[in-house]
Coordinates of C-alpha atoms in Angstrom, one line a residue:
M426 CA -0.7 -104.6 -79.3
K427 CA 1.5 -102.8 -81.7
G428 CA 0.6 -99.7 -83.6
R429 CA -0.2 -96.1 -82.7
D430 CA -3.1 -95.3 -80.4
F431 CA -4.8 -92.1 -81.4
S432 CA -8.5 -91.0 -81.5
P433 CA -10.1 -90.4 -84.9
T434 CA -11.1 -86.9 -85.7
M435 CA -14.6 -85.9 -86.6
S436 CA -13.6 -85.2 -90.1
R437 CA -12.1 -88.7 -90.6
K438 CA -15.2 -90.3 -89.2
S439 CA -17.4 -88.2 -91.6
N440 CA -15.2 -89.2 -94.5
Q441 CA -15.5 -92.9 -93.6
I442 CA -19.3 -92.7 -93.3
V443 CA -19.6 -90.9 -96.6
S444 CA -17.3 -93.5 -98.2
L445 CA -19.5 -96.3 -96.9
I446 CA -22.7 -94.6 -98.1
Q447 CA -21.2 -94.1 -101.6
A448 CA -20.1 -97.7 -101.7
A449 CA -23.5 -99.0 -100.7
A450 CA -25.3 -96.7 -103.3
L451 CA -22.9 -97.8 -106.0
S452 CA -23.4 -101.5 -105.2
I453 CA -27.2 -101.1 -105.4
W454 CA -27.0 -99.3 -108.7
M455 CA -24.7 -101.9 -110.2
C456 CA -26.9 -104.8 -109.3
L457 CA -30.0 -103.0 -110.5
I458 CA -28.4 -102.3 -113.8
L459 CA -27.7 -106.0 -114.1
L460 CA -31.4 -106.7 -113.4
G461 CA -32.4 -104.4 -116.2
M462 CA -30.6 -106.7 -118.7
P463 CA -32.7 -109.0 -120.9
G464 CA -32.9 -112.5 -119.5
G465 CA -34.1 -111.6 -116.1
A466 CA -37.3 -113.1 -114.7
S467 CA -39.4 -111.9 -111.8
A468 CA -40.6 -115.3 -110.8
H469 CA -39.4 -118.8 -111.3
A470 CA -42.8 -120.4 -111.6
E471 CA -43.7 -120.5 -115.3
L472 CA -46.8 -121.4 -117.3
E473 CA -46.0 -124.5 -119.2
R474 CA -49.2 -125.7 -120.9
T475 CA -52.5 -124.2 -121.7
M476 CA -55.8 -125.5 -123.1
P477 CA -57.0 -123.9 -125.2
E478 CA -53.6 -122.9 -126.7
P479 CA -52.7 -119.3 -127.1
N480 CA -53.8 -117.6 -130.4
A481 CA -55.7 -120.8 -131.5
K482 CA -58.9 -120.7 -133.5
Y483 CA -61.6 -123.3 -132.7
Q484 CA -64.8 -124.3 -134.3
Q485 CA -66.6 -125.1 -131.1
S486 CA -66.4 -123.9 -127.5
P487 CA -63.9 -125.7 -125.3
A488 CA -65.3 -127.2 -122.1
T489 CA -62.6 -125.9 -119.8
I490 CA -59.6 -123.7 -119.4
E491 CA -56.6 -125.6 -118.1
L492 CA -53.3 -123.9 -117.0
S493 CA -50.4 -126.0 -116.0
F494 CA -47.3 -124.6 -114.3
N495 CA -43.8 -126.0 -113.7
E496 CA -44.2 -125.9 -109.9
S497 CA -46.9 -125.8 -107.2
I498 CA -48.9 -122.6 -106.9
E499 CA -51.2 -121.2 -104.3
P500 CA -54.8 -121.6 -105.4
E501 CA -56.3 -119.5 -102.7
V502 CA -55.1 -116.1 -104.0
G503 CA -55.6 -114.6 -107.5
A504 CA -57.8 -115.9 -110.2
I505 CA -58.4 -117.0 -113.8
K506 CA -60.6 -114.8 -115.8
V507 CA -62.1 -115.4 -119.2
L508 CA -63.3 -112.3 -120.9
D509 CA -65.3 -111.9 -124.1
S510 CA -64.6 -109.3 -126.8
K511 CA -66.3 -106.6 -124.7
S512 CA -64.1 -107.4 -121.6
R513 CA -67.0 -109.1 -119.8
P514 CA -66.3 -112.2 -117.7
V515 CA -67.9 -115.3 -119.2
T516 CA -68.1 -117.2 -115.8
D517 CA -67.8 -116.5 -112.1
K518 CA -66.8 -120.0 -111.1
A519 CA -63.6 -120.7 -109.3
P520 CA -60.9 -122.9 -110.8
A521 CA -60.2 -126.4 -109.4
E522 CA -56.7 -127.4 -108.3
S523 CA -55.0 -130.6 -109.4
K524 CA -53.6 -133.1 -106.8
D525 CA -50.0 -132.0 -107.4
G526 CA -50.9 -128.3 -107.1
Q527 CA -49.5 -127.4 -110.5
T528 CA -52.7 -127.3 -112.7
L529 CA -55.8 -125.1 -112.5
T530 CA -59.0 -126.1 -114.3
L531 CA -61.8 -123.6 -114.9
P532 CA -65.1 -125.0 -116.4
L533 CA -66.6 -122.8 -119.1
P534 CA -70.2 -122.3 -120.3
K535 CA -70.9 -122.8 -124.0
L536 CA -69.2 -119.9 -125.7
T537 CA -70.4 -118.3 -128.9
E538 CA -68.3 -117.1 -131.8
G539 CA -65.8 -114.4 -130.8
V540 CA -62.4 -113.5 -129.4
Y541 CA -61.8 -114.5 -125.8
T542 CA -59.1 -113.4 -123.4
V543 CA -57.7 -115.7 -120.7
S544 CA -56.1 -113.7 -117.9
Y545 CA -54.4 -115.4 -114.9
A546 CA -52.7 -114.0 -111.8
V547 CA -51.6 -116.5 -109.1
I548 CA -48.6 -116.8 -106.8
S549 CA -46.1 -119.6 -106.7
E550 CA -45.5 -121.7 -103.6
D551 CA -42.5 -119.6 -102.6
G552 CA -44.5 -116.4 -102.9
H553 CA -43.7 -115.0 -106.4
P554 CA -46.4 -113.5 -108.5
V555 CA -47.1 -115.2 -111.8
S556 CA -49.4 -113.5 -114.3
G557 CA -50.2 -113.2 -118.0
S558 CA -52.9 -113.4 -120.6
Y559 CA -53.5 -114.7 -124.0
V560 CA -56.4 -115.0 -126.5
F561 CA -58.2 -117.6 -128.5
V562 CA -60.9 -117.4 -131.1
I563 CA -64.1 -119.5 -131.6
G564 CA -65.8 -119.7 -135.0
N565 CA -65.5 -117.3 -137.9
V566 CA -65.3 -113.9 -136.2
T567 CA -67.3 -111.4 -138.3
E568 CA -65.0 -108.5 -137.3
G569 CA -62.1 -110.4 -138.9
I570 CA -59.9 -110.2 -135.9
D571 CA -56.8 -112.4 -136.1
A572 CA -56.0 -114.1 -132.8
A573 CA -52.3 -113.9 -133.4
T574 CA -52.4 -110.1 -133.6
F575 CA -55.1 -109.4 -131.0
D576 CA -53.8 -107.4 -128.0
P577 CA -55.0 -109.0 -124.7
H578 CA -53.7 -106.1 -122.7
K579 CA -56.0 -103.7 -124.5
A580 CA -59.0 -106.1 -123.8
L581 CA -58.2 -105.9 -120.2
G582 CA -57.7 -102.2 -120.1
H583 CA -53.9 -102.5 -119.6
E584 CA -52.6 -101.0 -122.8
G585 CA -49.4 -99.8 -121.1
H586 CA -48.4 -103.2 -119.8
S587 CA -46.1 -104.1 -122.6
V588 CA -43.0 -106.2 -122.0
S589 CA -39.8 -104.3 -121.5
T590 CA -36.3 -105.1 -120.5
Q591 CA -35.8 -101.6 -119.0
L592 CA -35.8 -101.2 -115.2
T593 CA -39.1 -99.5 -114.3
I594 CA -39.7 -97.4 -111.2
N595 CA -41.8 -100.2 -109.7
Q596 CA -39.0 -102.8 -110.2
F597 CA -36.5 -100.4 -108.7
I598 CA -38.6 -100.0 -105.6
I599 CA -39.0 -103.8 -105.3
Y600 CA -35.3 -104.4 -105.7
A601 CA -34.3 -101.6 -103.3
V602 CA -36.7 -102.7 -100.6
R603 CA -35.5 -106.3 -100.9
A604 CA -31.9 -105.1 -100.5
V605 CA -32.7 -103.1 -97.4
Y606 CA -34.7 -106.0 -96.0
Y607 CA -31.9 -108.5 -96.5
A608 CA -29.3 -106.1 -95.1
S609 CA -31.4 -105.5 -91.9
L610 CA -32.2 -109.2 -91.5
L611 CA -28.5 -110.3 -91.8
L612 CA -27.4 -107.4 -89.5
A613 CA -30.0 -108.2 -86.8
A614 CA -29.3 -111.9 -86.9
G615 CA -25.6 -111.4 -86.8
L616 CA -25.7 -108.9 -83.9
M617 CA -27.8 -111.4 -81.9
I618 CA -25.3 -114.2 -82.6
W619 CA -22.1 -112.3 -81.7
P620 CA -22.8 -112.0 -77.9
L621 CA -22.4 -115.8 -77.8
L622 CA -19.2 -115.7 -79.9
A623 CA -17.6 -112.8 -78.0
R624 CA -18.5 -113.6 -74.4
G625 CA -16.4 -111.8 -71.7
R626 CA -14.7 -109.5 -74.2
G627 CA -15.1 -106.3 -72.2
E628 CA -17.8 -103.8 -71.1
Q629 CA -17.2 -101.5 -74.1
L630 CA -18.0 -104.2 -76.6
R631 CA -21.1 -105.2 -74.6
Q632 CA -22.4 -101.6 -74.6
I633 CA -21.9 -101.3 -78.3
Q634 CA -23.6 -104.6 -78.9
K635 CA -26.5 -103.5 -76.8
K636 CA -26.9 -100.2 -78.7
W637 CA -26.7 -101.7 -82.1
E638 CA -28.9 -104.7 -81.4
L639 CA -31.8 -102.3 -80.6
I640 CA -31.1 -100.2 -83.8
A641 CA -30.9 -103.4 -85.9
L642 CA -34.2 -104.7 -84.5
Q643 CA -36.0 -101.4 -85.2
T644 CA -34.6 -101.3 -88.7
L645 CA -35.6 -105.0 -89.3
L646 CA -39.2 -104.3 -88.1
V647 CA -39.6 -101.3 -90.4
A648 CA -37.9 -103.0 -93.3
S649 CA -40.0 -106.1 -92.9
L650 CA -43.2 -104.1 -92.9
L651 CA -42.1 -102.3 -96.0
Y652 CA -41.0 -105.5 -97.7
I653 CA -44.3 -107.2 -97.0
F654 CA -46.4 -104.2 -98.1
V655 CA -44.5 -103.9 -101.4
H656 CA -44.6 -107.6 -102.3
A657 CA -48.3 -108.0 -101.2
R658 CA -49.2 -105.0 -103.4
E659 CA -47.2 -106.5 -106.3
I660 CA -48.9 -109.9 -106.0
L661 CA -52.4 -108.6 -105.7
K662 CA -52.1 -105.8 -108.2
G663 CA -55.6 -105.2 -109.8
Y664 CA -57.4 -107.4 -107.3
P665 CA -59.9 -106.3 -104.6
S666 CA -58.8 -105.6 -101.1
S667 CA -60.7 -108.7 -99.9
E668 CA -57.9 -110.8 -101.4
Y669 CA -55.4 -109.5 -98.8
S670 CA -57.0 -111.6 -96.0
K671 CA -56.6 -114.7 -98.1
L672 CA -53.0 -113.9 -98.9
F673 CA -52.0 -113.5 -95.3
L674 CA -54.2 -116.2 -93.8
R675 CA -54.5 -119.0 -96.4
T676 CA -51.2 -119.1 -98.3
T677 CA -47.7 -120.4 -97.3
I678 CA -46.0 -117.1 -98.1
G679 CA -48.6 -115.2 -96.1
H680 CA -48.0 -117.4 -93.1
E681 CA -44.2 -116.9 -93.4
W682 CA -44.7 -113.1 -93.5
M683 CA -46.7 -113.3 -90.3
E684 CA -44.1 -115.4 -88.7
L685 CA -41.4 -112.9 -89.8
L686 CA -43.3 -110.0 -88.2
G687 CA -43.9 -112.0 -85.1
L688 CA -40.3 -112.8 -84.7
A689 CA -39.2 -109.2 -85.4
L690 CA -41.4 -108.1 -82.5
I691 CA -40.3 -110.9 -80.2
G692 CA -36.7 -109.8 -80.8
F693 CA -37.3 -106.7 -78.7
I694 CA -38.0 -109.1 -75.7
I695 CA -35.3 -111.6 -76.5
V696 CA -32.7 -108.9 -76.7
R697 CA -32.8 -108.8 -72.8
F698 CA -32.1 -112.5 -72.5
A699 CA -28.9 -114.5 -72.3
P700 CA -26.7 -114.8 -75.4
I701 CA -27.9 -118.4 -76.1
M702 CA -31.5 -117.2 -76.4
K703 CA -30.4 -114.4 -78.8
A704 CA -28.6 -116.9 -81.0
L705 CA -31.6 -119.2 -80.9
W706 CA -33.8 -116.3 -82.1
A707 CA -31.4 -115.6 -84.9
A708 CA -31.5 -119.2 -86.0
V709 CA -35.3 -119.3 -86.0
I710 CA -35.7 -116.1 -88.1
L711 CA -33.1 -117.2 -90.6
A712 CA -34.8 -120.6 -90.9
V713 CA -38.1 -118.8 -91.7
E714 CA -36.3 -116.9 -94.4
S715 CA -34.8 -120.1 -95.8
F716 CA -38.3 -121.6 -96.3
S717 CA -39.5 -118.6 -98.3
G718 CA -37.0 -118.4 -101.2
H719 CA -35.7 -120.4 -104.1
A720 CA -34.6 -123.2 -101.8
V721 CA -38.1 -124.6 -101.3
A722 CA -38.7 -125.0 -105.0
F723 CA -35.7 -127.3 -105.7
K724 CA -35.2 -130.9 -104.8
P725 CA -34.0 -132.4 -102.6
K726 CA -35.7 -129.7 -100.5
V727 CA -33.9 -130.7 -97.3
S728 CA -30.5 -130.2 -98.8
S729 CA -31.4 -126.9 -100.5
V730 CA -33.0 -125.4 -97.4
L731 CA -30.1 -126.5 -95.2
F732 CA -27.5 -125.0 -97.6
D733 CA -29.6 -121.8 -97.7
F734 CA -29.8 -121.6 -93.9
V735 CA -26.1 -122.1 -93.4
H736 CA -25.4 -119.6 -96.1
L737 CA -27.6 -117.0 -94.4
A738 CA -26.1 -117.8 -90.9
A739 CA -22.5 -117.4 -92.2
A740 CA -23.4 -114.1 -93.9
S741 CA -25.0 -112.9 -90.7
V742 CA -21.9 -113.6 -88.6
W743 CA -19.7 -111.7 -91.1
V744 CA -22.1 -108.7 -91.4
G745 CA -22.8 -108.4 -87.7
G746 CA -19.1 -108.8 -86.8
L747 CA -17.9 -106.2 -89.4
L748 CA -20.4 -103.6 -88.1
L749 CA -19.2 -104.2 -84.5
L750 CA -15.5 -103.9 -85.6
L751 CA -16.3 -100.6 -87.4
A752 CA -18.2 -99.3 -84.3
L753 CA -15.3 -100.2 -82.0
W754 CA -12.9 -98.7 -84.4
A755 CA -14.6 -95.3 -84.1
A756 CA -14.8 -95.6 -80.3
D757 CA -11.5 -97.2 -79.3
R758 CA -8.7 -98.4 -81.6
K759 CA -7.2 -100.7 -79.0
E760 CA -10.5 -102.4 -78.3
A761 CA -11.1 -102.7 -82.0
G762 CA -7.7 -104.4 -82.4
R763 CA -8.6 -106.9 -79.7
F764 CA -11.9 -107.7 -81.3
A765 CA -10.3 -107.9 -84.7
V766 CA -8.5 -111.1 -83.6
I767 CA -11.8 -112.8 -83.0
F768 CA -13.5 -111.3 -86.0
S769 CA -10.8 -112.2 -88.5
R770 CA -11.1 -115.9 -87.6
A771 CA -14.9 -115.8 -87.7
A772 CA -15.0 -113.9 -90.9
L773 CA -12.6 -116.3 -92.7
L774 CA -14.7 -119.2 -91.5
S775 CA -17.9 -117.4 -92.6
I776 CA -16.6 -116.6 -96.1
T777 CA -15.5 -120.2 -96.5
L778 CA -19.0 -121.5 -95.6
L779 CA -20.5 -118.9 -97.9
V780 CA -18.4 -120.2 -100.8
L781 CA -19.1 -123.9 -100.0
T782 CA -22.9 -123.5 -99.5
G783 CA -23.1 -121.1 -102.5
V784 CA -21.5 -123.7 -104.7
G785 CA -23.9 -126.3 -103.3
L786 CA -26.9 -124.2 -104.0
T787 CA -25.8 -123.4 -107.5
L788 CA -25.3 -127.1 -108.3
L789 CA -28.8 -127.8 -106.9
F790 CA -30.4 -125.0 -108.8
L791 CA -28.7 -125.4 -112.2
P792 CA -28.6 -128.5 -114.3
S793 CA -25.2 -127.3 -115.7
L794 CA -22.8 -124.5 -115.0
H795 CA -23.4 -123.3 -118.6
Y796 CA -26.7 -121.9 -117.3
L797 CA -24.8 -119.2 -115.5
F798 CA -24.6 -117.4 -118.8
Y799 CA -28.3 -117.6 -119.8
T800 CA -29.9 -115.3 -117.2
A801 CA -29.3 -112.2 -115.1
W802 CA -29.3 -114.5 -112.1
G803 CA -26.2 -116.2 -113.4
T804 CA -24.6 -112.9 -114.3
I805 CA -25.1 -111.5 -110.8
L806 CA -23.8 -114.8 -109.3
L807 CA -20.6 -114.4 -111.3
V808 CA -20.2 -110.9 -110.1
K809 CA -20.9 -112.0 -106.6
T810 CA -18.3 -114.7 -106.9
G811 CA -15.7 -112.2 -108.0
L812 CA -16.6 -110.0 -105.0
V813 CA -16.2 -113.0 -102.6
V814 CA -12.8 -113.6 -104.0
L815 CA -11.9 -110.0 -103.3
V816 CA -13.3 -110.4 -99.8
L817 CA -11.1 -113.4 -99.2
V818 CA -8.1 -111.4 -100.3
V819 CA -9.0 -108.4 -98.0
G820 CA -9.9 -110.8 -95.2
G821 CA -6.6 -112.6 -95.5
L822 CA -4.6 -109.3 -95.4
L823 CA -6.6 -108.2 -92.3
H824 CA -6.0 -111.6 -90.6
L825 CA -2.3 -111.6 -91.3
R826 CA -2.0 -108.0 -89.9
V827 CA -3.9 -109.0 -86.8
R828 CA -1.8 -112.1 -86.2
K829 CA 1.3 -109.9 -86.2
G830 CA -0.3 -107.8 -83.4
E831 CA -1.0 -104.8 -85.5
L832 CA -4.1 -102.7 -85.9
P833 CA -6.3 -103.3 -89.0
I834 CA -5.6 -100.8 -91.9
P835 CA -8.6 -98.4 -92.1
T836 CA -8.6 -98.6 -95.9
L837 CA -9.0 -102.4 -95.8
L838 CA -11.9 -102.0 -93.4
R839 CA -13.6 -99.6 -95.8
I840 CA -13.0 -101.9 -98.7
D841 CA -14.4 -104.9 -96.7
A842 CA -17.5 -102.9 -95.8
A843 CA -18.0 -101.8 -99.5
L844 CA -17.7 -105.4 -100.7
M845 CA -20.1 -106.5 -98.0
A846 CA -22.7 -104.0 -99.2
L847 CA -22.3 -105.2 -102.8
I848 CA -22.6 -108.8 -101.9
I849 CA -25.7 -108.2 -99.7
V850 CA -27.5 -106.4 -102.5
C851 CA -26.7 -109.2 -105.0
A852 CA -27.8 -111.9 -102.6
A853 CA -31.0 -110.0 -101.8
L854 CA -32.0 -110.1 -105.4
F855 CA -31.4 -113.8 -106.1
T856 CA -34.8 -114.8 -104.6
Y857 CA -36.7 -112.5 -106.9
I858 CA -35.2 -113.6 -110.3
S859 CA -35.2 -117.0 -111.8
P860 CA -32.0 -119.1 -111.7
L861 CA -33.3 -121.0 -114.8
P862 CA -34.2 -119.4 -118.1
A863 CA -37.9 -119.7 -119.1
N864 CA -38.7 -122.3 -121.8
E865 CA -40.7 -120.9 -124.7
P866 CA -43.0 -123.1 -126.8
V867 CA -41.9 -123.9 -130.3
L868 CA -44.2 -122.1 -132.8
Y869 CA -42.7 -122.6 -136.3
H870 CA -44.6 -121.7 -139.4
K871 CA -43.5 -121.5 -143.0
M872 CA -45.5 -120.5 -146.0
G873 CA -44.7 -121.6 -149.6
D874 CA -46.1 -122.0 -153.1
K875 CA -46.0 -125.8 -152.9
M876 CA -46.6 -126.4 -149.1
H877 CA -47.4 -124.6 -145.9
L878 CA -46.1 -126.2 -142.7
S879 CA -46.3 -125.5 -139.0
L880 CA -44.8 -127.2 -135.9
R881 CA -45.7 -126.7 -132.3
V882 CA -43.9 -128.2 -129.3
T883 CA -45.5 -127.3 -126.0
P884 CA -44.4 -126.6 -123.4
N885 CA -40.9 -127.3 -124.9
K886 CA -39.1 -128.7 -121.9
P887 CA -37.1 -131.8 -121.2
G888 CA -39.6 -134.7 -120.7
D889 CA -43.2 -134.9 -121.8
N890 CA -44.3 -132.5 -124.5
T891 CA -47.1 -132.2 -127.0
F892 CA -46.1 -132.2 -130.7
I893 CA -48.4 -130.9 -133.4
V894 CA -47.5 -130.9 -137.1
K895 CA -49.8 -129.4 -139.7
V896 CA -49.2 -129.6 -143.4
W897 CA -51.1 -127.8 -146.2
L898 CA -50.6 -129.1 -149.8
P899 CA -52.3 -127.7 -152.9
D900 CA -55.7 -129.2 -153.8
A901 CA -54.3 -130.6 -157.0
V902 CA -51.7 -132.6 -155.0
G903 CA -54.1 -133.7 -152.2
A904 CA -53.4 -134.8 -148.7
P905 CA -49.9 -136.1 -147.9
K906 CA -49.1 -139.8 -148.2
S907 CA -47.0 -139.7 -145.0
V908 CA -45.5 -137.2 -142.6
Q909 CA -42.5 -137.9 -140.3
L910 CA -41.1 -135.9 -137.4
R911 CA -37.5 -136.6 -136.2
L912 CA -35.5 -134.8 -133.6
F913 CA -31.7 -134.4 -133.7
S914 CA -29.6 -133.3 -130.7
L915 CA -27.3 -130.5 -131.8
D916 CA -25.2 -130.8 -128.6
K917 CA -24.7 -134.6 -128.9
T918 CA -24.1 -135.1 -132.6
D919 CA -23.2 -138.8 -132.1
L920 CA -26.7 -139.4 -130.9
G921 CA -29.0 -140.9 -133.5
P922 CA -32.3 -139.2 -134.5
I923 CA -35.4 -139.6 -132.2
D924 CA -38.5 -140.5 -134.2
V925 CA -41.6 -138.9 -132.8
P926 CA -44.6 -141.2 -133.5
I927 CA -47.0 -138.6 -134.8
K928 CA -50.5 -139.7 -135.8
S929 CA -53.3 -137.9 -137.7
F930 CA -56.0 -136.3 -135.7
E931 CA -59.1 -134.2 -136.2
D932 CA -57.9 -130.6 -135.6
P933 CA -60.5 -128.4 -134.0
E934 CA -58.6 -125.3 -134.8
I935 CA -59.6 -123.2 -137.8
T936 CA -56.5 -122.9 -139.9
T937 CA -57.5 -123.1 -143.6
F938 CA -55.9 -121.6 -146.7
D939 CA -57.7 -121.2 -150.0
G940 CA -56.6 -123.8 -152.6
F941 CA -54.9 -126.0 -150.0
V942 CA -55.9 -129.2 -148.1
K943 CA -54.8 -129.6 -144.5
A944 CA -53.5 -132.6 -142.6
A945 CA -52.8 -132.5 -138.9
F946 CA -50.7 -134.9 -136.8
T947 CA -49.9 -135.0 -133.1
A948 CA -48.0 -137.0 -130.5
E949 CA -47.4 -136.8 -126.7
G950 CA -44.5 -138.2 -124.8
P951 CA -40.9 -137.8 -123.5
F952 CA -39.3 -137.4 -127.0
V953 CA -37.1 -134.5 -125.8
P954 CA -35.1 -136.5 -123.2
F955 CA -32.7 -133.8 -122.0
A956 CA -32.2 -130.0 -122.3
G957 CA -30.2 -128.4 -125.0
R958 CA -30.3 -127.4 -128.7
W959 CA -32.4 -129.5 -131.0
Q960 CA -33.2 -129.7 -134.7
A961 CA -36.7 -130.8 -135.8
E962 CA -36.8 -132.5 -139.2
I963 CA -40.2 -132.8 -140.9
R964 CA -40.4 -135.1 -144.0
V965 CA -43.5 -134.8 -146.1
M966 CA -44.3 -137.2 -148.9
D967 CA -47.1 -136.7 -151.3
K968 CA -49.2 -139.3 -153.2
D969 CA -46.6 -139.3 -156.0
D970 CA -43.8 -140.1 -153.6
N971 CA -42.3 -136.6 -153.9
E972 CA -40.6 -135.8 -150.6
T973 CA -40.1 -132.4 -149.1
V974 CA -37.9 -131.9 -146.0
E975 CA -38.1 -128.9 -143.7
K976 CA -35.8 -128.3 -140.7
T977 CA -36.0 -125.9 -137.8
E978 CA -33.9 -125.5 -134.7
F979 CA -35.0 -124.8 -131.1
R980 CA -33.6 -125.1 -127.6
N981 CA -34.8 -125.7 -124.1
Y982 CA -33.4 -125.5 -120.6

């Protein structure tokens, strides 16, 4: 082995440690700043359809509350509450779950006139909290409260819970804990895999492995407990302590958390076994993690979970190997140089697998690569991609130096460690924010001297939607002779218009204007066949064949 053989001084070791700590802190701060940007989402289960609709006014009491989500949810934990204007629950019944697990139905007693708040707090199948609230009105409320301006948070006693794009202390804690958990998971799994990859490579390496395996397992156990505590607290915020037993014993995410803790404890026993048993333990704990993230929510599930597992395994090999190389470098440069030969090959293979599986997961998660620019998830992924490119450059330089029989350059090792910290933090946060932007219902309303018009499209997604068009014409003009609704794709201008077959219906919502007569029309069906930018054109013809055309644009993902 070429190169000078000298022992590092205590000062140099301290400088290296300080540099690594600074790099890790900077990496966490950068990713957390990205998550404070608008466009981030804390869960990728979204409420798609409600009945009654938010801010609607009805003449009579609805029979049920129906909440439909875009993916399966856990019905055992959380609840739907309906409160009257004095914040009193109107029913203590439990909601029923649909066969596909995506809709909850809560039967209601006959409600009197007033403002009612619907509050929901559930968790998605992959363990993310989904909560919100909205109001609807029955009858002519004597207080004159307008449902559109009523504050549901105030009715629930949560005046401070307004939406903000700023990074809160609670969000910072969640993100920081996730980063620590993922780092400890990858480190523990990687260190348990490396005894199989580096068999017979000397007693000094074996002793360092033995020391760091125990440290990594202890860190993983503490980080897992903290991770579970923080997320359970976030999911069940505002609910009685009795819900915790349901969360852990009757939900998928609760079972996965128990399995994670069990495996973390079993690791202290497995660490004494042969390398093959250690590697098997690492595979099992990474598999459990693969079944608790975004991968389980996308189809085909087998492919997404498999890509995620390989992605985690490759990252573990890189993280665990880099830590061993740094530890050997501090103890014995010659031994570090020998280990660097193995590590450089394994690291390049790991990074290659990270790139391939990362591309595969992105293509499975996103309908189009354009979606990378719509959310903080995509922004962080682009940053991570740039970091991976830098890792490939650094890894390539290290590999070339090792192949020449020279010792790795300390600066390159520090850069590799800093890049590793950045990538781990970014990867740790992917499972907490949504890859896809949330679709918002179309709520268009225009007032005028000759006509009032409103258009609703709910939930506003590719596929089936409910379309409601309401037209108000002056009493002297009378009800419209005809109303047409057409959709134009703004992304595919060569595509002809799609006619939505709206038909008149008896609207139960109280939406009257003095001096105007109302006509309401509705249709349901897959008239928005794909995601993108759309223009809705509403053509209203009165009894004298005078036609008025209104247009509005919307988009969905």
